[in-house]
mmCIF file of C-alpha atoms in Angstrom:
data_model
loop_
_atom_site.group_PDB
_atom_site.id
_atom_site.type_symbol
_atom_site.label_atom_id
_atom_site.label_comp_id
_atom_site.label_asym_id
_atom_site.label_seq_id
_atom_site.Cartn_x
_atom_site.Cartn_y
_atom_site.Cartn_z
ATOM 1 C CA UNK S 1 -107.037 -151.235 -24.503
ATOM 2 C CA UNK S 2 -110.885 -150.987 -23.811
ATOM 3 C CA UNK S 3 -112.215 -148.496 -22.332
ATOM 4 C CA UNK S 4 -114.925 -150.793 -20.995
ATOM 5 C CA UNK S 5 -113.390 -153.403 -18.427
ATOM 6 C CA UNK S 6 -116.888 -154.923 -17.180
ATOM 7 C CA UNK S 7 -114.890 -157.609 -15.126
ATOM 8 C CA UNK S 8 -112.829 -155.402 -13.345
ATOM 9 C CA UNK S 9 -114.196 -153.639 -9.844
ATOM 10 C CA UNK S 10 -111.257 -150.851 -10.150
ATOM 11 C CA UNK S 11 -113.101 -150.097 -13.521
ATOM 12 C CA UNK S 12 -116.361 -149.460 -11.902
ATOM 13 C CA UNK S 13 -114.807 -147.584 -8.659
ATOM 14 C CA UNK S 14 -113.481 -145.562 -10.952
ATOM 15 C CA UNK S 15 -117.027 -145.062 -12.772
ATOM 16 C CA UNK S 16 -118.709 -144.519 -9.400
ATOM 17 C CA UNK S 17 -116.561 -141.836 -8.403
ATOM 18 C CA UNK S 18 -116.522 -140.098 -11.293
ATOM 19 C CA UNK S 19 -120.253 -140.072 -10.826
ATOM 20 C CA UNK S 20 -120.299 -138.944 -7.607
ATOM 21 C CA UNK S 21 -117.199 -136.575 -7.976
ATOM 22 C CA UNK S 22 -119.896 -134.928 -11.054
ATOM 23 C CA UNK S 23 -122.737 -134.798 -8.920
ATOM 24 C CA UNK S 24 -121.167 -133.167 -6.287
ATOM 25 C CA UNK S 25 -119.516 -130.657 -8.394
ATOM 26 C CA UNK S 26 -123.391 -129.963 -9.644
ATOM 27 C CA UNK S 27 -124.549 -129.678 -6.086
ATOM 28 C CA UNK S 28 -121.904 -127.055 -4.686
ATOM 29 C CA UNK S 29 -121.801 -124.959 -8.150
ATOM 30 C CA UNK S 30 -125.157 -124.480 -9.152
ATOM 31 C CA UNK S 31 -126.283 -122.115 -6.324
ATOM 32 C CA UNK S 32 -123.597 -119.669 -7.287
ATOM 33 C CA UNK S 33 -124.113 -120.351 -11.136
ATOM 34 C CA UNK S 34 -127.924 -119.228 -10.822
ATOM 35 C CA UNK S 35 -126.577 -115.636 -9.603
ATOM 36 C CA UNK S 36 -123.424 -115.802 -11.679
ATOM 37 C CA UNK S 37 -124.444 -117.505 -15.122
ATOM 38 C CA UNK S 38 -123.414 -114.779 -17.496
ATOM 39 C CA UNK S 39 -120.224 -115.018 -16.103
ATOM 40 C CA UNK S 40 -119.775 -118.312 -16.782
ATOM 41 C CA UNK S 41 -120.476 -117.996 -19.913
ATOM 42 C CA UNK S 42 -118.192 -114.543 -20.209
ATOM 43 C CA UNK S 43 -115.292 -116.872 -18.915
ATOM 44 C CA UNK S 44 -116.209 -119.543 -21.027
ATOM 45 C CA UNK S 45 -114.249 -118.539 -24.369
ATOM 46 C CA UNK S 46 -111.403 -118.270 -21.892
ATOM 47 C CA UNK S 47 -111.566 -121.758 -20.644
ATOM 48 C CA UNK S 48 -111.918 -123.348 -24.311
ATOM 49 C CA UNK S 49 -108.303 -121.484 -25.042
ATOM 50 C CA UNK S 50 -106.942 -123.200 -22.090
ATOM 51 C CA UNK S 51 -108.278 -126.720 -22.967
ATOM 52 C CA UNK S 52 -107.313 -125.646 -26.615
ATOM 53 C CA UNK S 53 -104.083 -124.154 -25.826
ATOM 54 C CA UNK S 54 -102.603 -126.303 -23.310
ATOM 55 C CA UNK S 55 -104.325 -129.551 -24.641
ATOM 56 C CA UNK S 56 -102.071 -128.752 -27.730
ATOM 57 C CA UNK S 57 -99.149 -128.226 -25.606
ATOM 58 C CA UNK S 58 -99.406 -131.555 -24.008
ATOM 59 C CA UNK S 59 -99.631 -133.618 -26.994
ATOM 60 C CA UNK S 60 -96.794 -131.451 -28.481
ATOM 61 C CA UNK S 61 -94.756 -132.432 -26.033
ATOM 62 C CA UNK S 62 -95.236 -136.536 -27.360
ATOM 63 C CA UNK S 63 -91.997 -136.296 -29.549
ATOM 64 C CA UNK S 64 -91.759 -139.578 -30.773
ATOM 65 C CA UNK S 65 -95.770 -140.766 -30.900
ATOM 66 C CA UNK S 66 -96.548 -142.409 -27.834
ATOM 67 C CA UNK S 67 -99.577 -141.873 -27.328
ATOM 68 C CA UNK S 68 -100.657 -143.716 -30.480
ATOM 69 C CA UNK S 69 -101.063 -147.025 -28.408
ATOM 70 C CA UNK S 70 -102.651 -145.060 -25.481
ATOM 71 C CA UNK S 71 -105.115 -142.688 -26.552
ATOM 72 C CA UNK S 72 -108.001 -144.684 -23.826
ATOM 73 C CA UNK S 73 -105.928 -143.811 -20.756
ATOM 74 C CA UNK S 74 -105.543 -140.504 -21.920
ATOM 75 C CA UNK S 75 -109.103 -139.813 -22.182
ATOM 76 C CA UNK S 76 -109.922 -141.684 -19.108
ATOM 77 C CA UNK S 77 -107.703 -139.699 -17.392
ATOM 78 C CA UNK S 78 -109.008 -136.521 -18.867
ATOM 79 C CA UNK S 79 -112.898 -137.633 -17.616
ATOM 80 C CA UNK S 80 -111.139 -138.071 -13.899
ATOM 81 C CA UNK S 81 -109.762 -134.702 -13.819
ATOM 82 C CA UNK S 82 -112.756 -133.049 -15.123
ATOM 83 C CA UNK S 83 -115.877 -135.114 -13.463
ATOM 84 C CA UNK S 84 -114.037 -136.173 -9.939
ATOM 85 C CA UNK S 85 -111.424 -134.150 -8.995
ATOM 86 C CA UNK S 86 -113.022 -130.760 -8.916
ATOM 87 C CA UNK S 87 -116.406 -132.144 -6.906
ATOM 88 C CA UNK S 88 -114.317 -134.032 -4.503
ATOM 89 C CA UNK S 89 -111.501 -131.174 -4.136
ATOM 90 C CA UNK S 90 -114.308 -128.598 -3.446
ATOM 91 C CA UNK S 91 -115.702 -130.025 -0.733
ATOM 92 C CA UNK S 92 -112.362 -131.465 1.120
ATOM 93 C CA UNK S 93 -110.852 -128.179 0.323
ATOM 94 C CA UNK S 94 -113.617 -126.752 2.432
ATOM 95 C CA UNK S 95 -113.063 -129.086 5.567
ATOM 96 C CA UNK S 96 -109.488 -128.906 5.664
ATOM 97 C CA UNK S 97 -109.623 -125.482 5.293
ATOM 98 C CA UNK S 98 -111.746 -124.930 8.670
ATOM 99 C CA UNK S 99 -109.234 -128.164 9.655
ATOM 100 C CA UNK S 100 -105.832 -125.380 9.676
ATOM 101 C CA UNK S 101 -107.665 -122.447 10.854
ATOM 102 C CA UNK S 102 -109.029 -124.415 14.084
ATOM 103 C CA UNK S 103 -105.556 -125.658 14.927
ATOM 104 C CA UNK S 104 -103.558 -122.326 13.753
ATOM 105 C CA UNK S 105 -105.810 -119.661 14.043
ATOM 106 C CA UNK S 106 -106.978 -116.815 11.500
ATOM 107 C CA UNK S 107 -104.008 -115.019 10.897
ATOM 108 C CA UNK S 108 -101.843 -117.932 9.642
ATOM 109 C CA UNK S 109 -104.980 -119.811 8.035
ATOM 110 C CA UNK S 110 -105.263 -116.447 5.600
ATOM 111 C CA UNK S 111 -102.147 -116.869 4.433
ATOM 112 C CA UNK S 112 -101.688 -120.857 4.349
ATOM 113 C CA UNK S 113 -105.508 -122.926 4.717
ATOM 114 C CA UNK S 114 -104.904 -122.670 0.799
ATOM 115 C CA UNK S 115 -101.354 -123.558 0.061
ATOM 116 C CA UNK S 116 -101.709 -126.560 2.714
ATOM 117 C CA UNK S 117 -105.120 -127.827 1.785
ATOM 118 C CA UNK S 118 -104.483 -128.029 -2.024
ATOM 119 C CA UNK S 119 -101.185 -129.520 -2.133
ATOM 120 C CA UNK S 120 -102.724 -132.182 -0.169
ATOM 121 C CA UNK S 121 -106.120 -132.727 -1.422
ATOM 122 C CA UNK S 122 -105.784 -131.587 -5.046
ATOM 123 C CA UNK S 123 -103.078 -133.544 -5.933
ATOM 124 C CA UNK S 124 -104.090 -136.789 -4.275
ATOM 125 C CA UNK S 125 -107.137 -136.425 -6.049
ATOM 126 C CA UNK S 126 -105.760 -136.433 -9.069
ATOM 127 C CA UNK S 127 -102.677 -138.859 -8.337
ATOM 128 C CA UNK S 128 -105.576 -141.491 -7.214
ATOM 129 C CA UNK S 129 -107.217 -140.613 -10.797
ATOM 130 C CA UNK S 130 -104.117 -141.420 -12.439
ATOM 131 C CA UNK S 131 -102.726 -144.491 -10.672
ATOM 132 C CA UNK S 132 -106.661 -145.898 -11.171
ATOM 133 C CA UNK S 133 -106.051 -145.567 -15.104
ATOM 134 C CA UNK S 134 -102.619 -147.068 -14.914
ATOM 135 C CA UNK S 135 -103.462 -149.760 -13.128
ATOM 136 C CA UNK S 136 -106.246 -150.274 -15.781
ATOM 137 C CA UNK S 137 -103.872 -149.996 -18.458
ATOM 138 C CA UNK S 138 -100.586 -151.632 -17.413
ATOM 139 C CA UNK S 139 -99.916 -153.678 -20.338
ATOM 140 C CA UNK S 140 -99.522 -150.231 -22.052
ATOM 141 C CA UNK S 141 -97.814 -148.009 -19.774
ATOM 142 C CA UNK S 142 -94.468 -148.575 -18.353
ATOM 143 C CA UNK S 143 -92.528 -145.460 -19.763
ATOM 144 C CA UNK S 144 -91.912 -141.792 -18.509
ATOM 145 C CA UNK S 145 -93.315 -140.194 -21.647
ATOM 146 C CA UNK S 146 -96.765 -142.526 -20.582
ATOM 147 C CA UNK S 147 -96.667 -140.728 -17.231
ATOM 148 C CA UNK S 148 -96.322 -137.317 -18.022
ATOM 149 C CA UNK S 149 -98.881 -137.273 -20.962
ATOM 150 C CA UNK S 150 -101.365 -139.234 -18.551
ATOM 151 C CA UNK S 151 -100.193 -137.028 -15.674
ATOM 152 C CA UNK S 152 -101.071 -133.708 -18.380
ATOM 153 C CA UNK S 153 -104.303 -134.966 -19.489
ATOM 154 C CA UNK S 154 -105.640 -135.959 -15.821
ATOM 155 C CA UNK S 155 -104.563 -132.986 -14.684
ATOM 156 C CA UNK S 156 -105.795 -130.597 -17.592
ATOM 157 C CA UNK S 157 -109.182 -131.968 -17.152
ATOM 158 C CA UNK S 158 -109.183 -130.299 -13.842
ATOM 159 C CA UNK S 159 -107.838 -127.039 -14.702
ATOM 160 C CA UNK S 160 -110.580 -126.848 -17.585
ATOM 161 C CA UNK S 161 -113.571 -127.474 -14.996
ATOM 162 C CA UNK S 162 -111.725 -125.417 -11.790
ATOM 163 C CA UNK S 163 -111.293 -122.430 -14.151
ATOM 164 C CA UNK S 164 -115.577 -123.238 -14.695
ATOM 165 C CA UNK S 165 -115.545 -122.647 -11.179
ATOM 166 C CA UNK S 166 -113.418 -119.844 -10.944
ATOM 167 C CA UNK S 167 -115.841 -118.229 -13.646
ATOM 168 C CA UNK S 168 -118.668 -118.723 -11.535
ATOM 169 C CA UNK S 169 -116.796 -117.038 -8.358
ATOM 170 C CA UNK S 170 -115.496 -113.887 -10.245
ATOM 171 C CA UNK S 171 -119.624 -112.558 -9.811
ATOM 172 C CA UNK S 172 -119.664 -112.669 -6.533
ATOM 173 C CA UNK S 173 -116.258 -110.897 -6.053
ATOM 174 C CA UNK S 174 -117.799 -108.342 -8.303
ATOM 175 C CA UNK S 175 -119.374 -104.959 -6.143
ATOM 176 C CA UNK S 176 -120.906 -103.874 -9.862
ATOM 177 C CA UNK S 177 -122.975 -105.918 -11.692
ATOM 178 C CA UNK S 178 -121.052 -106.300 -14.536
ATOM 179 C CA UNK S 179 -118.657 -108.781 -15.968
ATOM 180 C CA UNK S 180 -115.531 -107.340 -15.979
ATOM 181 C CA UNK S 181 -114.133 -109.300 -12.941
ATOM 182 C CA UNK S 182 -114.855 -112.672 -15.017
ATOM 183 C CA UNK S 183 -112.624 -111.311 -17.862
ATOM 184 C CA UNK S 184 -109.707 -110.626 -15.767
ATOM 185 C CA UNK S 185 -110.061 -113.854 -13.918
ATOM 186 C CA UNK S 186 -110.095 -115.699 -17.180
ATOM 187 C CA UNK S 187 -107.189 -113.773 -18.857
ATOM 188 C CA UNK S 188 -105.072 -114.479 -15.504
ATOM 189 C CA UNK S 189 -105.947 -118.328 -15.800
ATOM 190 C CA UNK S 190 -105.214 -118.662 -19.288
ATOM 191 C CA UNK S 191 -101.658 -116.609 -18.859
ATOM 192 C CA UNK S 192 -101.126 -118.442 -15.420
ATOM 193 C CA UNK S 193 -102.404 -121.931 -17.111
ATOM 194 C CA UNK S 194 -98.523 -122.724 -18.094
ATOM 195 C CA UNK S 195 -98.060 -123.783 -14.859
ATOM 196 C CA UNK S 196 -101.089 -124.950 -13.383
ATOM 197 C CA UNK S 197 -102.391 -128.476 -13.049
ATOM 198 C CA UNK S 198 -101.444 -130.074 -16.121
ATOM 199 C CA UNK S 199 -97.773 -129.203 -15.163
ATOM 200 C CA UNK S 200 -98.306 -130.480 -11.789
ATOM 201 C CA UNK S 201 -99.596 -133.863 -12.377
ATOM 202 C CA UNK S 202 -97.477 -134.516 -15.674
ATOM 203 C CA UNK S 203 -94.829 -134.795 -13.272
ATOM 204 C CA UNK S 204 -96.339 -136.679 -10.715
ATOM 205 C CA UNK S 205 -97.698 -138.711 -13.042
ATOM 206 C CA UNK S 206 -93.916 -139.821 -14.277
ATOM 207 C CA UNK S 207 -93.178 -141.236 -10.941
ATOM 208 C CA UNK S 208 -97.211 -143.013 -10.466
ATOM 209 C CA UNK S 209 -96.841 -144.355 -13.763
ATOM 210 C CA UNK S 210 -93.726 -145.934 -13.192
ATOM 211 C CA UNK S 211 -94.342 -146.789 -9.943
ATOM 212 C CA UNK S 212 -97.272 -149.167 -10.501
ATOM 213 C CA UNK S 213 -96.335 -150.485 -14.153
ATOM 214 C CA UNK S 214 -92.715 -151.097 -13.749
ATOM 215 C CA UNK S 215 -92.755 -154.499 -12.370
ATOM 216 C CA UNK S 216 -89.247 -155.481 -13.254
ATOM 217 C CA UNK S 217 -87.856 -152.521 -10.914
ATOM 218 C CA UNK S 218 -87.161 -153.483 -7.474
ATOM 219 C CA UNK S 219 -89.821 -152.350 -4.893
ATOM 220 C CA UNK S 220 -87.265 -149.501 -3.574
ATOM 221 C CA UNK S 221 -86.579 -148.033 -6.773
ATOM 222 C CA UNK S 222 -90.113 -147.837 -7.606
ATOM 223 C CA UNK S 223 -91.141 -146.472 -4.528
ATOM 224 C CA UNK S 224 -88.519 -143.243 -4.407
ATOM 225 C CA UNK S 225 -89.292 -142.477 -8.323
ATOM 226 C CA UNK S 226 -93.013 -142.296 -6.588
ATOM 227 C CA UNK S 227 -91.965 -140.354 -3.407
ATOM 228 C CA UNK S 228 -89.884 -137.596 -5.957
ATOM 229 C CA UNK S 229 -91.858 -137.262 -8.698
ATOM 230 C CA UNK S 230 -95.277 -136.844 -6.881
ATOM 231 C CA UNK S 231 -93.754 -134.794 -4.212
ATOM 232 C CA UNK S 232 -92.260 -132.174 -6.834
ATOM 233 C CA UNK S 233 -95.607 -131.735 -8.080
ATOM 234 C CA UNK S 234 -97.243 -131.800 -4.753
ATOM 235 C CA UNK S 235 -94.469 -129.010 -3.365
ATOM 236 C CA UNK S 236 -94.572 -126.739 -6.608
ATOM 237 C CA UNK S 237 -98.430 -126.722 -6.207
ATOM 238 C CA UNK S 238 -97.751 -125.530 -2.222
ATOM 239 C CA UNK S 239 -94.889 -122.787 -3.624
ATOM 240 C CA UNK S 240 -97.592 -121.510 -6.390
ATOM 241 C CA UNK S 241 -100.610 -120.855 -4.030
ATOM 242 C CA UNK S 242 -98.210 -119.864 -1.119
ATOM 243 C CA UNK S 243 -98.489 -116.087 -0.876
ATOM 244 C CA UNK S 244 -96.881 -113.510 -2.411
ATOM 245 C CA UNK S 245 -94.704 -110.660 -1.091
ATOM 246 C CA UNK S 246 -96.504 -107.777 -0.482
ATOM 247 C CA UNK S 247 -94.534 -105.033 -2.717
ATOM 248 C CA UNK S 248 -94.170 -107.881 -5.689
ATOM 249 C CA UNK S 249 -96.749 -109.372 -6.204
ATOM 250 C CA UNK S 250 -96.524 -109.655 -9.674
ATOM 251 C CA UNK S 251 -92.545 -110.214 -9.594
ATOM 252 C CA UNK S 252 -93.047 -113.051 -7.671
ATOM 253 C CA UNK S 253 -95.372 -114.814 -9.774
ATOM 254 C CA UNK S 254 -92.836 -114.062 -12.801
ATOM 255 C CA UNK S 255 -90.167 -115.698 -11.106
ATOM 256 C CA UNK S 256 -92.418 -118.439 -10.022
ATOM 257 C CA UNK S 257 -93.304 -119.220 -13.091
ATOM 258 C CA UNK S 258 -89.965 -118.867 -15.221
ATOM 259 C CA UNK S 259 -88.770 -121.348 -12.446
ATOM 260 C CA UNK S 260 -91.585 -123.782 -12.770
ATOM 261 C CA UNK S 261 -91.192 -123.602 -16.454
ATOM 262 C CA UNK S 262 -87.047 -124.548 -16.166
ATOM 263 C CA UNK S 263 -87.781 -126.874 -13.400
ATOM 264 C CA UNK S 264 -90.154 -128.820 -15.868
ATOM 265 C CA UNK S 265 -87.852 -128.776 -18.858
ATOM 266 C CA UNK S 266 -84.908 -130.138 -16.546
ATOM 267 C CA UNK S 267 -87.238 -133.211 -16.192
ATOM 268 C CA UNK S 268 -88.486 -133.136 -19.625
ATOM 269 C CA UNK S 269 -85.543 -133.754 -21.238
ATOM 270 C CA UNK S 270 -84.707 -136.787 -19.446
ATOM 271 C CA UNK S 271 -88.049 -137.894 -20.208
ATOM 272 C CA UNK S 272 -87.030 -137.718 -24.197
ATOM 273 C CA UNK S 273 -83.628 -139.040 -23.298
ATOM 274 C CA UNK S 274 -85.582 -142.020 -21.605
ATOM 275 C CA UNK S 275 -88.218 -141.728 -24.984
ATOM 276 C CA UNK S 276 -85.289 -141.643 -27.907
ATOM 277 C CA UNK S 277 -83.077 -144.363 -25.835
ATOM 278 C CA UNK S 278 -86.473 -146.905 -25.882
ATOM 279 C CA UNK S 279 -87.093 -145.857 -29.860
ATOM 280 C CA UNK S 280 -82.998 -146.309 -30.880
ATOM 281 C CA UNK S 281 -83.507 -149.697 -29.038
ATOM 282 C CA UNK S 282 -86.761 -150.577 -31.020
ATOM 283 C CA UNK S 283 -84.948 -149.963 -34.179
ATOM 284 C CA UNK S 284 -81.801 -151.559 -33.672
ATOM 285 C CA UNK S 285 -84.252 -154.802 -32.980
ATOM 286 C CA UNK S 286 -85.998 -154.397 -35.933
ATOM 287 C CA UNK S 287 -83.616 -154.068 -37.877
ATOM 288 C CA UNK S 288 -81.181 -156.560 -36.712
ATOM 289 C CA UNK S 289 -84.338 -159.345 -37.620
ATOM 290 C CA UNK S 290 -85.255 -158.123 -40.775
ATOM 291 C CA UNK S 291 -88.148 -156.705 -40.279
ATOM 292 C CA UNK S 292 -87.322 -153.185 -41.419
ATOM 293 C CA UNK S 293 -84.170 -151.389 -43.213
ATOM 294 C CA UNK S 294 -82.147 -149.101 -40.768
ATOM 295 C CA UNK S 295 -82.221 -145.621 -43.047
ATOM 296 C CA UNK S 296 -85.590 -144.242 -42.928
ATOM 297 C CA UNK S 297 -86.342 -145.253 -39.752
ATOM 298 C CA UNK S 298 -83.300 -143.647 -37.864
ATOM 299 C CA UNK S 299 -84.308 -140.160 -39.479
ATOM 300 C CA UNK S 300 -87.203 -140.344 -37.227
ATOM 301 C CA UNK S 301 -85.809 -139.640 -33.546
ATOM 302 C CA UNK S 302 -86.001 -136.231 -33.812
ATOM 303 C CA UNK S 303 -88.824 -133.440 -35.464
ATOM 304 C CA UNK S 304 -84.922 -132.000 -36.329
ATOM 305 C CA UNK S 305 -84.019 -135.295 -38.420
ATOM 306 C CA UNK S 306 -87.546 -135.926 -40.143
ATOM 307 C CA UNK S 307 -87.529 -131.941 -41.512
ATOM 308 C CA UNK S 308 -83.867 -132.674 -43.096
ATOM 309 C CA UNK S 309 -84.987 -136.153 -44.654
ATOM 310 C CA UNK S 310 -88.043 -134.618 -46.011
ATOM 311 C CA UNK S 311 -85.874 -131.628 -47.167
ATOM 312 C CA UNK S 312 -83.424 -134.055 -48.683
ATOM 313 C CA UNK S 313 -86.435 -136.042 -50.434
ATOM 314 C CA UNK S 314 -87.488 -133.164 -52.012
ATOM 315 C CA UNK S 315 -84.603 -131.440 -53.112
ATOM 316 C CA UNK S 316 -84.226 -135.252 -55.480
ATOM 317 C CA UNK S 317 -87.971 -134.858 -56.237
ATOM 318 C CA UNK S 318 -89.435 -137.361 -54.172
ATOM 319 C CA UNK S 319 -92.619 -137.272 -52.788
ATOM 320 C CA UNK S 320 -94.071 -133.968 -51.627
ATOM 321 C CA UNK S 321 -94.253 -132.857 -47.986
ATOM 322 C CA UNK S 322 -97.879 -133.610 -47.080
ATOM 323 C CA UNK S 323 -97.439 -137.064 -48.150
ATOM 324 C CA UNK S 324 -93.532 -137.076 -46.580
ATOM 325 C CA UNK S 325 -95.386 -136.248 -43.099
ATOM 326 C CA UNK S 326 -98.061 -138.876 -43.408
ATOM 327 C CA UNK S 327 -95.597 -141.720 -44.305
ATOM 328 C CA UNK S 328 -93.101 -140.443 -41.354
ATOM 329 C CA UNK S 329 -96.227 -140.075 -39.128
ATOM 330 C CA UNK S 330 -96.984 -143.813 -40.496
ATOM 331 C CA UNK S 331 -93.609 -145.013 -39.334
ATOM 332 C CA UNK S 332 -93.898 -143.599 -36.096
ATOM 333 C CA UNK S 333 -96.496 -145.473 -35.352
ATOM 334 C CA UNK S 334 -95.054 -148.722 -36.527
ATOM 335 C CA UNK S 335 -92.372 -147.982 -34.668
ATOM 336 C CA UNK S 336 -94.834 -147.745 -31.341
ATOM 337 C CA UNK S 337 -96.608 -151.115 -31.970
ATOM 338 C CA UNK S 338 -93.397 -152.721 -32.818
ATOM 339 C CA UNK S 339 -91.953 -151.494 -29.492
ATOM 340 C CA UNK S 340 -94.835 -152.557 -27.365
ATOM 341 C CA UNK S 341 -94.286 -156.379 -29.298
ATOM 342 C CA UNK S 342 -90.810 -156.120 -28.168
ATOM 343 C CA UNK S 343 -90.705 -155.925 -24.763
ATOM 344 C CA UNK S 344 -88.512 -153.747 -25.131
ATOM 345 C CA UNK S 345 -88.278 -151.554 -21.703
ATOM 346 C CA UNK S 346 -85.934 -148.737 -20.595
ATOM 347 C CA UNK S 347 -83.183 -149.361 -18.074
ATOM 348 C CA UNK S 348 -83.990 -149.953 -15.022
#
């Protein structure tokens, strides 16, 4: 896929607001950042480990090499997190904010404006980011694993540029002019990051993904994998922000997160059930024309399976283990391109 679709107006809506979601980032940031620039850049080391760190984690999670054929939407989708979602979020954050406390009054709006306002606007910023991309990129996408590692990189992008934000905030929080507020903000977004917007939209991104690329599903199917998937991500974002008991505060967010993290591995694994199922299927129709011999190639479902056939290679002296990587990493690959020749889909 190109990057550059010159004929297509989604393409350049997608441009446009990316632009403007930028500019208006610049425009509501940069009076704070003029009284707060040091600790930007105190927080700054903080929000390279979470883009390092989680970016890692994300592309960990590709078992099997998917993202070999889509490596465009995944940067696209990184650029909409980063450039429009925190612009646009900032400012309808702010209206529907004043929205709640009009209609509720203080006392509830200091407890729930947040909660309420970024469930809603947050994630449909993002969830518009990554249906654009899909949409873009259908020939490419039409599997779970697709969704979630779009869903991690859109939403990743936004965590790295909110957490820029969040730098820029801890000064004026701060009654001493010193940076000590911007540390602890960034060492409480880096520990918290496990569960913050890359989580969230990788699994709203399974059920967008599939949603608009999954032609062959009837309408109604597609549309409740949509409704679930973005909803879990939607309501774990509303359970996160929602406030905290008031004698444990730091119990609850332990919980909170050990439960995000088991909630997210439920799903996971089906997504590499869904991921091994599609590979075994590419194999057995590669091999069953010819085109390549069953062994090696069966070894590779698992990181389990490709350590014992390298083990087993080397114990009989073949080949040593950096070149036993780059051949498996190799067949991975062919294994990808194959599949996408195939047409070759998961059951419906």
């Amino acid at each position: 896929m190109r990057w550059f679709q010159p004929r297509s107006a989604l393409f350049w809506t997608y441009c446009l607001i990316s632009l403007l979601g930028l500019v208006g980032l610049v425009l509501q940031v940069t009076p704070v950042a003029a009284l707060t620039w040091r600790d930007i850049l105190v927080g700054l080391p903080f929000t390279l480990a979470t883009l390092v760190v989680f970016g890692w984690l994300v592309l960990h999670l590709d078992r099997l090499h998917a993202r070999h054929r889509i490596r465009t939407p995944l940067v696209m989708g990184f650029v909409w997190g980063a450039l429009a979602g925190p612009g646009i979020a900032m400012f309808a954050n702010d209206n529907n904010m004043r929205i709640v406390r009009n209609l509720a009054g203080d006392a509830f709006a200091i407890d729930w404006q947040a909660p309420i306002s970024a469930a809603i606007v947050e994630e449909a910023v993002k969830g518009i980011g990554v249906f654009a991309v899909a949409w873009l990129a259908r020939p490419l996408l039409n599997r779970p694993i697709h969704g979630l590692l779009l869903g991690g990189c859109t939403g990743l992008g936004f965590q790295v540029v909110e957490n820029i934000t969040y730098s820029a905030n801890a000064g004026l929080l701060s009654a001493q002019d010193n940076s000590a507020t911007a540390v602890l903000v960034g060492v409480v977004r880096l520990l918290t990051g496990i569960t913050s917007h890359w989580m969230l939209t990788a699994l709203a991104g399974i059920g967008i993904v599939l949603a608009v690329t999954r032609s062959d599903w009837p309408a109604r199917r597609r549309a409740q994998v949509f409704v679930m998937f973005y909803l879990l991500g939607a309501a774990l974002h509303f359970g996160w922000d929602a406030p905290s008991p008031a004698n444990i505060p730091i119990g609850s967010i332990v919980a909170r997160t050990l439960l995000y993290i088991l909630i997210f591995a439920i799903v996971y694994s089906w997504v590499v059930h869904t991921e091994r199922q599609w590979f075994r299927a590419v194999v057995g129709w590669a091999v069953t024309r010819g085109i390549a011999p069953a062994g090696e190639l069966s070894t590779l479902i698992s990181r389990q399976s490709r350590r014992r056939a390298r083990k087993a290679e080397r114990m009989s002296g073949q080949r040593n283990r950096r070149h036993q990587v780059q051949r498996q990493r190799v067949l991975l690959d062919w294994v990808q391109d194959t599949g996408a020749g195939s047409g070759i889909r998961i059951p419906a």
